[in-house]
mmCIF file of C-alpha atoms in Angstrom:
data_model
loop_
_atom_site.group_PDB
_atom_site.id
_atom_site.type_symbol
_atom_site.label_atom_id
_atom_site.label_comp_id
_atom_site.label_asym_id
_atom_site.label_seq_id
_atom_site.Cartn_x
_atom_site.Cartn_y
_atom_site.Cartn_z
ATOM 1 C CA MET A 1 52.869 12.852 26.094
ATOM 2 C CA THR A 2 49.596 12.937 23.902
ATOM 3 C CA ARG A 3 49.809 15.790 21.526
ATOM 4 C CA LEU A 4 46.778 17.429 19.836
ATOM 5 C CA ALA A 5 46.709 18.215 15.743
ATOM 6 C CA PRO A 6 47.498 21.761 15.045
ATOM 7 C CA ARG A 7 44.224 21.586 12.753
ATOM 8 C CA PHE A 8 42.029 20.872 15.712
ATOM 9 C CA LEU A 9 43.761 23.529 17.571
ATOM 10 C CA PHE A 10 42.856 26.037 14.513
ATOM 11 C CA LEU A 11 39.257 24.635 14.278
ATOM 12 C CA GLY A 12 38.657 25.591 17.719
ATOM 13 C CA LEU A 13 40.172 29.084 17.629
ATOM 14 C CA VAL A 14 37.969 29.706 14.740
ATOM 15 C CA LEU A 15 34.766 28.705 16.576
ATOM 16 C CA TRP A 16 35.537 30.730 19.294
ATOM 17 C CA SER A 17 36.287 33.786 17.118
ATOM 18 C CA VAL A 18 33.706 34.173 14.520
ATOM 19 C CA PRO A 19 30.398 35.826 16.005
ATOM 20 C CA GLY A 20 27.565 33.449 15.861
ATOM 21 C CA ALA A 21 29.784 30.629 15.903
ATOM 22 C CA LYS A 22 29.791 30.248 19.538
ATOM 23 C CA LEU A 23 29.520 26.710 21.246
ATOM 24 C CA ARG A 24 26.354 26.517 23.257
ATOM 25 C CA ALA A 25 26.944 25.176 26.728
ATOM 26 C CA ASP A 26 24.026 26.516 28.194
ATOM 27 C CA GLY A 27 20.397 24.966 28.714
ATOM 28 C CA VAL A 28 19.862 21.656 30.882
ATOM 29 C CA PRO A 29 19.482 18.011 29.951
ATOM 30 C CA ARG A 30 16.147 16.889 28.328
ATOM 31 C CA ASN A 31 15.225 15.398 31.253
ATOM 32 C CA GLU A 32 15.629 18.187 33.474
ATOM 33 C CA CYS A 33 13.214 20.357 31.417
ATOM 34 C CA PHE A 34 9.589 19.963 32.740
ATOM 35 C CA PRO A 35 10.870 16.965 34.714
ATOM 36 C CA VAL A 36 7.588 15.147 34.776
ATOM 37 C CA GLU A 37 9.292 11.819 35.098
ATOM 38 C CA GLN A 38 9.875 12.998 38.804
ATOM 39 C CA LEU A 39 6.427 13.490 39.813
ATOM 40 C CA ASP A 40 4.238 10.562 41.474
ATOM 41 C CA PRO A 41 3.034 8.751 38.402
ATOM 42 C CA LYS A 42 -0.462 9.407 39.478
ATOM 43 C CA LEU A 43 0.038 13.228 39.105
ATOM 44 C CA ARG A 44 1.672 13.072 35.678
ATOM 45 C CA PRO A 45 -1.703 13.405 33.417
ATOM 46 C CA GLN A 46 -2.523 16.177 35.460
ATOM 47 C CA PHE A 47 0.638 17.968 35.145
ATOM 48 C CA GLU A 48 0.352 17.095 31.325
ATOM 49 C CA GLU A 49 -3.540 18.386 31.213
ATOM 50 C CA LEU A 50 -1.971 21.387 33.295
ATOM 51 C CA LEU A 51 0.922 22.311 30.638
ATOM 52 C CA LEU A 52 -1.095 21.831 27.700
ATOM 53 C CA LYS A 53 -3.877 24.090 28.996
ATOM 54 C CA MET A 54 -1.331 26.694 29.846
ATOM 55 C CA LEU A 55 0.280 26.662 26.196
ATOM 56 C CA ASP A 56 -3.593 26.975 24.929
ATOM 57 C CA SER A 57 -3.626 30.028 26.918
ATOM 58 C CA GLU A 58 -2.088 33.541 27.467
ATOM 59 C CA ALA A 59 0.795 31.613 29.509
ATOM 60 C CA LEU A 60 2.383 30.462 25.867
ATOM 61 C CA TYR A 61 3.554 34.050 26.003
ATOM 62 C CA THR A 62 5.507 33.361 29.317
ATOM 63 C CA ILE A 63 6.891 29.893 28.528
ATOM 64 C CA VAL A 64 7.739 31.006 24.771
ATOM 65 C CA GLY A 65 9.608 34.771 24.378
ATOM 66 C CA GLY A 66 8.855 36.108 27.691
ATOM 67 C CA ILE A 67 6.426 38.762 26.371
ATOM 68 C CA LYS A 68 4.201 38.168 29.757
ATOM 69 C CA PRO A 69 6.643 37.834 32.855
ATOM 70 C CA VAL A 70 4.114 36.240 34.540
ATOM 71 C CA SER A 71 0.964 34.298 33.728
ATOM 72 C CA SER A 72 -1.716 32.908 36.146
ATOM 73 C CA SER A 73 -5.090 31.450 36.777
ATOM 74 C CA PHE A 74 -4.629 28.590 34.465
ATOM 75 C CA TRP A 75 -5.478 26.627 37.470
ATOM 76 C CA TRP A 76 -7.819 27.930 40.596
ATOM 77 C CA THR A 77 -9.399 27.023 43.624
ATOM 78 C CA ARG A 78 -11.219 27.945 46.301
ATOM 79 C CA PHE A 79 -11.872 27.081 49.959
ATOM 80 C CA SER A 80 -14.215 27.779 52.935
ATOM 81 C CA VAL A 81 -12.334 29.622 55.577
ATOM 82 C CA ASP A 82 -14.670 28.094 58.055
ATOM 83 C CA SER A 83 -13.729 24.639 57.433
ATOM 84 C CA PRO A 84 -10.958 24.322 54.805
ATOM 85 C CA ASP A 85 -10.224 21.625 52.633
ATOM 86 C CA LEU A 86 -6.878 22.256 51.046
ATOM 87 C CA SER A 87 -6.477 18.822 49.599
ATOM 88 C CA ARG A 88 -6.533 20.267 45.779
ATOM 89 C CA LEU A 89 -4.262 23.067 46.821
ATOM 90 C CA ASP A 90 -1.587 20.482 48.661
ATOM 91 C CA GLU A 91 -1.905 18.329 44.983
ATOM 92 C CA MET A 92 -0.886 21.572 42.906
ATOM 93 C CA ARG A 93 1.721 22.564 45.265
ATOM 94 C CA LYS A 94 3.029 18.987 44.549
ATOM 95 C CA ILE A 95 2.850 19.678 40.740
ATOM 96 C CA VAL A 96 3.825 23.202 40.169
ATOM 97 C CA PRO A 97 7.790 22.702 41.123
ATOM 98 C CA VAL A 98 8.017 20.600 38.029
ATOM 99 C CA LEU A 99 6.924 23.695 35.675
ATOM 100 C CA ARG A 100 10.666 24.374 35.485
ATOM 101 C CA CYS A 101 13.475 24.127 32.808
ATOM 102 C CA GLY A 102 17.017 24.873 34.498
ATOM 103 C CA ASP A 103 16.256 28.251 36.251
ATOM 104 C CA ALA A 104 14.226 29.928 33.575
ATOM 105 C CA PHE A 105 10.889 29.661 35.198
ATOM 106 C CA GLN A 106 9.753 29.617 38.626
ATOM 107 C CA ALA A 107 6.057 28.375 39.566
ATOM 108 C CA GLY A 108 3.842 28.943 42.664
ATOM 109 C CA VAL A 109 0.537 29.086 44.243
ATOM 110 C CA LEU A 110 -0.836 32.212 45.499
ATOM 111 C CA VAL A 111 -3.709 32.060 48.130
ATOM 112 C CA PHE A 112 -5.518 35.635 47.522
ATOM 113 C CA ALA A 113 -5.761 37.848 50.816
ATOM 114 C CA ALA A 114 -9.762 38.699 50.051
ATOM 115 C CA VAL A 115 -12.178 36.509 51.460
ATOM 116 C CA HIS A 116 -15.553 36.885 49.392
ATOM 117 C CA ASP A 117 -18.743 34.916 50.368
ATOM 118 C CA GLY A 118 -16.791 32.961 53.304
ATOM 119 C CA LYS A 119 -14.391 31.554 50.753
ATOM 120 C CA ARG A 120 -10.811 32.215 49.671
ATOM 121 C CA HIS A 121 -9.456 31.724 46.098
ATOM 122 C CA ALA A 122 -5.980 30.688 45.360
ATOM 123 C CA HIS A 123 -4.648 30.407 41.776
ATOM 124 C CA ALA A 124 -1.361 29.136 39.963
ATOM 125 C CA TRP A 125 1.423 31.389 38.191
ATOM 126 C CA VAL A 126 4.560 30.774 36.567
ATOM 127 C CA ALA A 127 7.233 33.162 35.834
ATOM 128 C CA TYR A 128 9.657 33.613 33.401
ATOM 129 C CA ARG A 129 12.698 34.935 35.556
ATOM 130 C CA PRO A 130 14.550 37.067 32.944
ATOM 131 C CA ALA A 131 11.627 39.042 31.598
ATOM 132 C CA LEU A 132 10.479 39.594 35.189
ATOM 133 C CA ARG A 133 14.249 40.862 35.901
ATOM 134 C CA ARG A 134 13.679 43.496 32.753
ATOM 135 C CA THR A 135 10.220 44.491 34.068
ATOM 136 C CA ILE A 136 11.299 45.058 37.434
ATOM 137 C CA THR A 137 14.515 46.941 36.542
ATOM 138 C CA ALA A 138 12.061 49.366 33.985
ATOM 139 C CA HIS A 139 10.137 50.046 36.623
ATOM 140 C CA LEU A 140 12.574 49.912 39.608
ATOM 141 C CA ALA A 141 11.216 53.553 40.892
ATOM 142 C CA PHE A 142 7.763 51.748 41.337
ATOM 143 C CA PHE A 143 8.958 48.256 42.663
ATOM 144 C CA SER A 144 11.784 49.543 44.990
ATOM 145 C CA THR A 145 9.461 51.351 47.476
ATOM 146 C CA PHE A 146 8.272 47.790 48.369
ATOM 147 C CA GLY A 147 11.817 46.546 48.752
ATOM 148 C CA ILE A 148 11.884 44.593 45.413
ATOM 149 C CA SER A 149 14.606 44.881 43.195
ATOM 150 C CA PRO A 150 15.721 42.625 39.910
ATOM 151 C CA GLU A 151 17.300 40.378 42.276
ATOM 152 C CA SER A 152 13.944 39.671 44.243
ATOM 153 C CA HIS A 153 12.911 35.717 44.222
ATOM 154 C CA PRO A 154 10.043 35.760 41.920
ATOM 155 C CA ILE A 155 7.912 34.209 44.890
ATOM 156 C CA GLU A 156 8.640 37.201 47.076
ATOM 157 C CA VAL A 157 7.478 39.638 44.427
ATOM 158 C CA VAL A 158 3.967 38.120 43.743
ATOM 159 C CA GLU A 159 3.280 37.398 47.189
ATOM 160 C CA LYS A 160 4.108 41.158 48.501
ATOM 161 C CA MET A 161 2.576 42.714 45.749
ATOM 162 C CA GLU A 162 -0.836 40.854 46.055
ATOM 163 C CA HIS A 163 -0.768 42.259 49.902
ATOM 164 C CA ALA A 164 0.317 46.144 48.485
ATOM 165 C CA PRO A 165 -2.698 48.651 48.490
ATOM 166 C CA THR A 166 -5.325 48.535 46.079
ATOM 167 C CA ALA A 167 -3.898 50.917 43.374
ATOM 168 C CA ASP A 168 -0.169 49.641 43.815
ATOM 169 C CA ARG A 169 -1.468 45.947 43.606
ATOM 170 C CA LEU A 170 -3.223 46.958 40.295
ATOM 171 C CA ARG A 171 -0.405 48.613 39.017
ATOM 172 C CA ALA A 172 2.114 45.636 39.867
ATOM 173 C CA SER A 173 -0.351 42.935 38.299
ATOM 174 C CA GLY A 174 -0.333 45.234 35.138
ATOM 175 C CA TYR A 175 3.414 45.425 34.962
ATOM 176 C CA LEU A 176 4.109 41.609 35.940
ATOM 177 C CA PHE A 177 1.360 40.713 32.928
ATOM 178 C CA GLY A 178 3.049 42.391 30.611
ATOM 179 C CA TYR A 179 0.648 45.056 29.452
ATOM 180 C CA PRO A 180 1.782 48.410 27.968
ATOM 181 C CA ASP A 181 2.694 51.050 30.515
ATOM 182 C CA HIS A 182 -0.361 53.718 28.938
ATOM 183 C CA ALA A 183 -2.807 50.504 29.550
ATOM 184 C CA VAL A 184 -1.329 50.022 33.312
ATOM 185 C CA ASP A 185 -1.856 53.830 33.681
ATOM 186 C CA PHE A 186 -5.421 53.697 32.416
ATOM 187 C CA PHE A 187 -6.473 50.710 34.328
ATOM 188 C CA VAL A 188 -5.253 52.224 37.652
ATOM 189 C CA ASP A 189 -6.682 55.772 36.977
ATOM 190 C CA ALA A 190 -10.017 54.116 35.788
ATOM 191 C CA ASP A 191 -10.328 51.921 39.167
ATOM 192 C CA LEU A 192 -9.550 54.825 41.599
ATOM 193 C CA ASP A 193 -12.126 57.091 39.513
ATOM 194 C CA GLY A 194 -14.746 54.500 39.526
ATOM 195 C CA SER A 195 -14.458 53.830 43.260
ATOM 196 C CA LYS A 196 -14.973 57.664 43.755
ATOM 197 C CA SER A 197 -18.042 57.817 41.835
ATOM 198 C CA THR A 198 -21.322 58.060 43.553
ATOM 199 C CA ASP A 199 -23.024 55.315 40.907
ATOM 200 C CA LYS A 200 -19.800 52.939 41.094
ATOM 201 C CA LYS A 201 -19.996 53.019 37.082
ATOM 202 C CA LEU A 202 -16.745 51.543 35.285
ATOM 203 C CA VAL A 203 -15.043 54.179 33.009
ATOM 204 C CA PRO A 204 -16.119 53.547 29.388
ATOM 205 C CA ARG A 205 -13.359 51.803 27.812
ATOM 206 C CA ASP A 206 -12.235 49.537 25.175
ATOM 207 C CA PHE A 207 -9.869 46.180 24.754
ATOM 208 C CA LEU A 208 -7.002 45.129 22.854
ATOM 209 C CA THR A 209 -6.458 41.446 22.628
ATOM 210 C CA VAL A 210 -3.543 38.948 21.809
ATOM 211 C CA PRO A 211 -5.229 35.625 20.717
ATOM 212 C CA THR A 212 -4.301 32.179 21.728
ATOM 213 C CA VAL A 213 -5.309 28.645 20.959
ATOM 214 C CA ALA A 214 -7.993 28.512 23.511
ATOM 215 C CA SER A 215 -9.635 31.780 22.419
ATOM 216 C CA GLU A 216 -9.101 34.352 19.868
ATOM 217 C CA SER A 217 -9.779 37.117 22.535
ATOM 218 C CA HIS A 218 -10.397 37.671 26.442
ATOM 219 C CA LYS A 219 -7.114 35.814 27.426
ATOM 220 C CA PHE A 220 -4.048 38.140 27.181
ATOM 221 C CA VAL A 221 -6.206 41.469 26.842
ATOM 222 C CA TRP A 222 -5.567 44.845 28.475
ATOM 223 C CA ALA A 223 -8.150 47.897 28.883
ATOM 224 C CA VAL A 224 -7.708 51.271 26.889
ATOM 225 C CA PRO A 225 -9.858 54.299 26.630
ATOM 226 C CA LYS A 226 -12.541 54.263 24.606
ATOM 227 C CA GLY A 227 -11.726 55.039 20.940
ATOM 228 C CA HIS A 228 -7.842 54.269 21.610
ATOM 229 C CA GLN A 229 -5.997 53.010 18.583
ATOM 230 C CA PRO A 230 -3.132 50.767 18.706
ATOM 231 C CA ASN A 231 0.111 52.598 19.243
ATOM 232 C CA ASP A 232 3.900 51.647 19.024
ATOM 233 C CA GLU A 233 3.619 49.737 22.398
ATOM 234 C CA ASP A 234 0.536 47.793 21.514
ATOM 235 C CA ARG A 235 1.651 46.972 18.214
ATOM 236 C CA ALA A 236 5.188 45.709 19.407
ATOM 237 C CA ILE A 237 3.188 42.989 21.720
ATOM 238 C CA MET A 238 1.191 41.755 18.883
ATOM 239 C CA THR A 239 4.124 41.619 16.422
ATOM 240 C CA GLN A 240 6.204 39.625 19.086
ATOM 241 C CA ALA A 241 3.253 37.473 19.761
ATOM 242 C CA GLU A 242 2.070 36.725 16.217
ATOM 243 C CA PRO A 243 4.906 34.045 15.163
ATOM 244 C CA ILE A 244 5.174 32.650 18.613
ATOM 245 C CA LEU A 245 1.727 31.684 18.293
ATOM 246 C CA ALA A 246 1.776 30.429 14.696
ATOM 247 C CA GLU A 247 4.671 28.133 15.478
ATOM 248 C CA TYR A 248 2.821 26.564 18.442
ATOM 249 C CA ARG A 249 -0.422 25.801 16.469
ATOM 250 C CA ARG A 250 2.071 24.037 13.671
ATOM 251 C CA ARG A 251 3.612 22.303 16.533
ATOM 252 C CA ARG A 252 0.540 21.304 18.622
ATOM 253 C CA ASP A 253 -0.942 19.881 15.335
ATOM 254 C CA LEU A 254 2.279 17.462 15.471
ATOM 255 C CA TYR A 255 2.323 16.614 18.994
ATOM 256 C CA ILE A 256 -1.254 16.465 20.411
ATOM 257 C CA GLY A 257 -3.323 13.654 19.863
ATOM 258 C CA ALA A 258 -4.058 10.078 19.920
ATOM 259 C CA GLY A 259 -0.684 8.421 19.333
ATOM 260 C CA LYS A 260 1.495 11.380 18.953
ATOM 261 C CA PRO A 261 4.271 12.194 21.327
ATOM 262 C CA GLY A 262 2.753 14.721 23.807
ATOM 263 C CA VAL A 263 3.035 17.969 25.454
ATOM 264 C CA VAL A 264 6.504 17.186 27.379
ATOM 265 C CA ALA A 265 7.772 15.881 24.267
ATOM 266 C CA LEU A 266 6.538 19.069 22.227
ATOM 267 C CA VAL A 267 8.226 21.869 24.714
ATOM 268 C CA ARG A 268 11.488 19.561 25.077
ATOM 269 C CA ASP A 269 11.889 19.697 21.366
ATOM 270 C CA TRP A 270 11.063 23.275 20.859
ATOM 271 C CA PHE A 271 13.760 23.975 23.773
ATOM 272 C CA ASP A 272 16.453 21.685 22.462
ATOM 273 C CA ASP A 273 19.616 23.052 20.876
ATOM 274 C CA GLY A 274 19.882 20.033 18.523
ATOM 275 C CA TYR A 275 22.531 18.617 21.126
ATOM 276 C CA GLY A 276 20.133 17.349 23.791
ATOM 277 C CA ARG A 277 20.322 20.694 26.051
ATOM 278 C CA CYS A 278 17.131 22.485 26.646
ATOM 279 C CA THR A 279 16.599 26.077 27.206
ATOM 280 C CA PRO A 280 13.562 28.671 26.428
ATOM 281 C CA GLU A 281 15.704 30.779 23.994
ATOM 282 C CA ASN A 282 15.776 28.189 21.270
ATOM 283 C CA ALA A 283 12.024 28.443 21.108
ATOM 284 C CA GLN A 284 12.085 32.148 20.460
ATOM 285 C CA ILE A 285 14.891 31.773 17.880
ATOM 286 C CA ARG A 286 12.660 29.140 16.125
ATOM 287 C CA SER A 287 9.622 31.672 16.522
ATOM 288 C CA ASN A 288 10.873 34.128 14.311
ATOM 289 C CA ILE A 289 11.738 36.369 16.993
ATOM 290 C CA GLN A 290 14.941 38.852 15.625
ATOM 291 C CA PRO A 291 18.466 37.526 16.517
ATOM 292 C CA PRO A 292 20.775 40.070 17.509
ATOM 293 C CA SER A 293 21.887 41.736 14.321
ATOM 294 C CA VAL A 294 25.792 41.343 14.426
ATOM 295 C CA THR A 295 25.017 37.632 13.645
ATOM 296 C CA SER A 296 23.574 38.265 10.387
ATOM 297 C CA VAL A 297 26.543 40.561 8.989
ATOM 298 C CA ILE A 298 28.203 37.231 8.266
ATOM 299 C CA ASP A 299 27.305 35.677 4.772
ATOM 300 C CA VAL A 300 30.247 33.190 4.413
ATOM 301 C CA VAL A 301 33.327 32.530 6.419
ATOM 302 C CA ARG A 302 36.190 31.777 4.240
ATOM 303 C CA VAL A 303 39.003 29.640 5.965
ATOM 304 C CA THR A 304 42.406 30.090 4.101
ATOM 305 C CA PRO A 305 45.431 28.972 6.329
ATOM 306 C CA ARG A 306 48.899 28.680 5.203
ATOM 307 C CA PRO A 307 50.973 25.625 5.661
ATOM 308 C CA PRO A 308 52.762 25.810 8.972
ATOM 309 C CA ALA A 309 56.608 25.795 9.581
ATOM 310 C CA PRO A 310 57.967 22.256 10.842
ATOM 311 C CA LEU A 311 56.612 22.006 14.414
ATOM 312 C CA SER A 312 59.088 22.298 17.364
ATOM 313 C CA PRO A 313 58.487 18.925 19.773
ATOM 314 C CA ALA A 314 56.181 20.892 21.914
ATOM 315 C CA VAL A 315 52.290 21.523 21.176
ATOM 316 C CA CYS A 316 51.982 24.797 19.564
ATOM 317 C CA ALA A 317 49.045 27.405 19.753
ATOM 318 C CA PRO A 318 48.398 29.150 16.677
ATOM 319 C CA THR A 319 48.989 32.776 15.926
ATOM 320 C CA PRO A 320 45.767 34.589 16.325
ATOM 321 C CA PRO A 321 43.625 34.691 12.866
ATOM 322 C CA VAL A 322 42.837 38.217 11.103
ATOM 323 C CA PHE A 323 39.481 38.962 9.794
ATOM 324 C CA SER A 324 38.644 41.362 6.705
ATOM 325 C CA TYR A 325 36.111 42.562 4.797
ATOM 326 C CA PRO A 326 37.200 41.877 0.942
ATOM 327 C CA GLN A 327 36.411 45.411 -0.560
ATOM 328 C CA GLY A 328 32.899 45.785 -2.460
ATOM 329 C CA GLY A 329 31.416 42.592 -0.388
ATOM 330 C CA ARG A 330 29.916 41.648 2.626
ATOM 331 C CA ARG A 331 31.460 38.333 3.071
ATOM 332 C CA LEU A 332 33.803 37.759 5.847
ATOM 333 C CA ARG A 333 37.242 36.505 4.824
ATOM 334 C CA LEU A 334 39.637 34.590 7.625
ATOM 335 C CA THR A 335 43.275 34.447 6.978
ATOM 336 C CA LEU A 336 46.305 33.444 8.697
ATOM 337 C CA LYS A 337 49.246 35.904 9.274
ATOM 338 C CA GLN A 338 52.374 34.850 7.375
ATOM 339 C CA ARG A 339 54.143 33.747 10.554
ATOM 340 C CA ARG A 340 56.065 30.572 11.210
ATOM 341 C CA TRP A 341 54.931 28.716 14.297
ATOM 342 C CA GLY A 342 58.164 28.984 16.275
ATOM 343 C CA ARG A 343 59.634 27.689 19.479
ATOM 344 C CA ARG A 344 58.605 30.841 20.834
ATOM 345 C CA ASN A 345 55.118 30.472 20.260
ATOM 346 C CA ALA A 346 54.824 26.995 21.613
ATOM 347 C CA ILE A 347 53.212 25.901 24.735
ATOM 348 C CA PRO A 348 53.341 22.573 25.957
ATOM 349 C CA ILE A 349 49.891 21.029 26.593
ATOM 350 C CA GLU A 350 50.738 19.919 30.448
ATOM 351 C CA GLN A 351 51.097 23.643 30.803
ATOM 352 C CA ILE A 352 47.602 24.545 29.309
ATOM 353 C CA HIS A 353 45.368 24.429 32.683
ATOM 354 C CA PRO A 354 41.611 24.062 32.135
#
């Protein structure tokens, strides 16, 4: 019968018990994160160009950090409704499914309902699912009237809100694009006021913006009343975005350019947990977004096991450890109770089921 050494059982128990020592099993293999290898080789350059354009624009804050639940317009096209040529549209429909890393993202192509000068427009969009669920939950009183819940598929959300009445469509866009609530309220009200006025003039406004690599302004931007000063909601977005952009700039210099690894390697390495598993949450941590406060309590973990009593023939499960904080300090000490590992604690390995 195969036996497991007690020290390995003890180590596993310690790792399971200590906050912050969780063994990460989430994420996907590297080749399943933005799996460009699955594309037709002819489309790969277009995908890499598209992904770089996204990261250089406001879509960075959807792919990393989830500040913007949804981003769009990093690709667009238009076609005549009288004699539609959908070749570019169909080509992009082959590319956007590769904008994924596990189930964290959903991407698609939206064809707009409105027709201008005989042409209909379409653009690509990407959603970060956890952030989308959060914003729907936060504004459930609004979204639920359209049958949308946090469990709704992102494609359903985007398509349904595109065909909503104008005021509701604008409000939904504001929420989905990650704008502060006060800015969404102002934008919707200003649009209604402008449409009612006889001269159709825009309501006076200022703009607040979050910089990107592509532009210091006019990318991630929202309208505010004239003379508005940034408030806590505005500053919270800017504070979250700043380290993400700084980290992306640093990585971009290392990965983008002749003879360098390229944009797919950039994202995979950024999302990699160090063990070949990729998830967007790793990039958030490395962008200095604050981790959960519980993990910051632990400074040092001391393990002081006592020698066990002679083992019975069966494999034994160790006594649960005891945690304590030494008086006058914040360091966490881990000790074992003084208890013999007798047969009454013994569990044969064959009886431990996965």
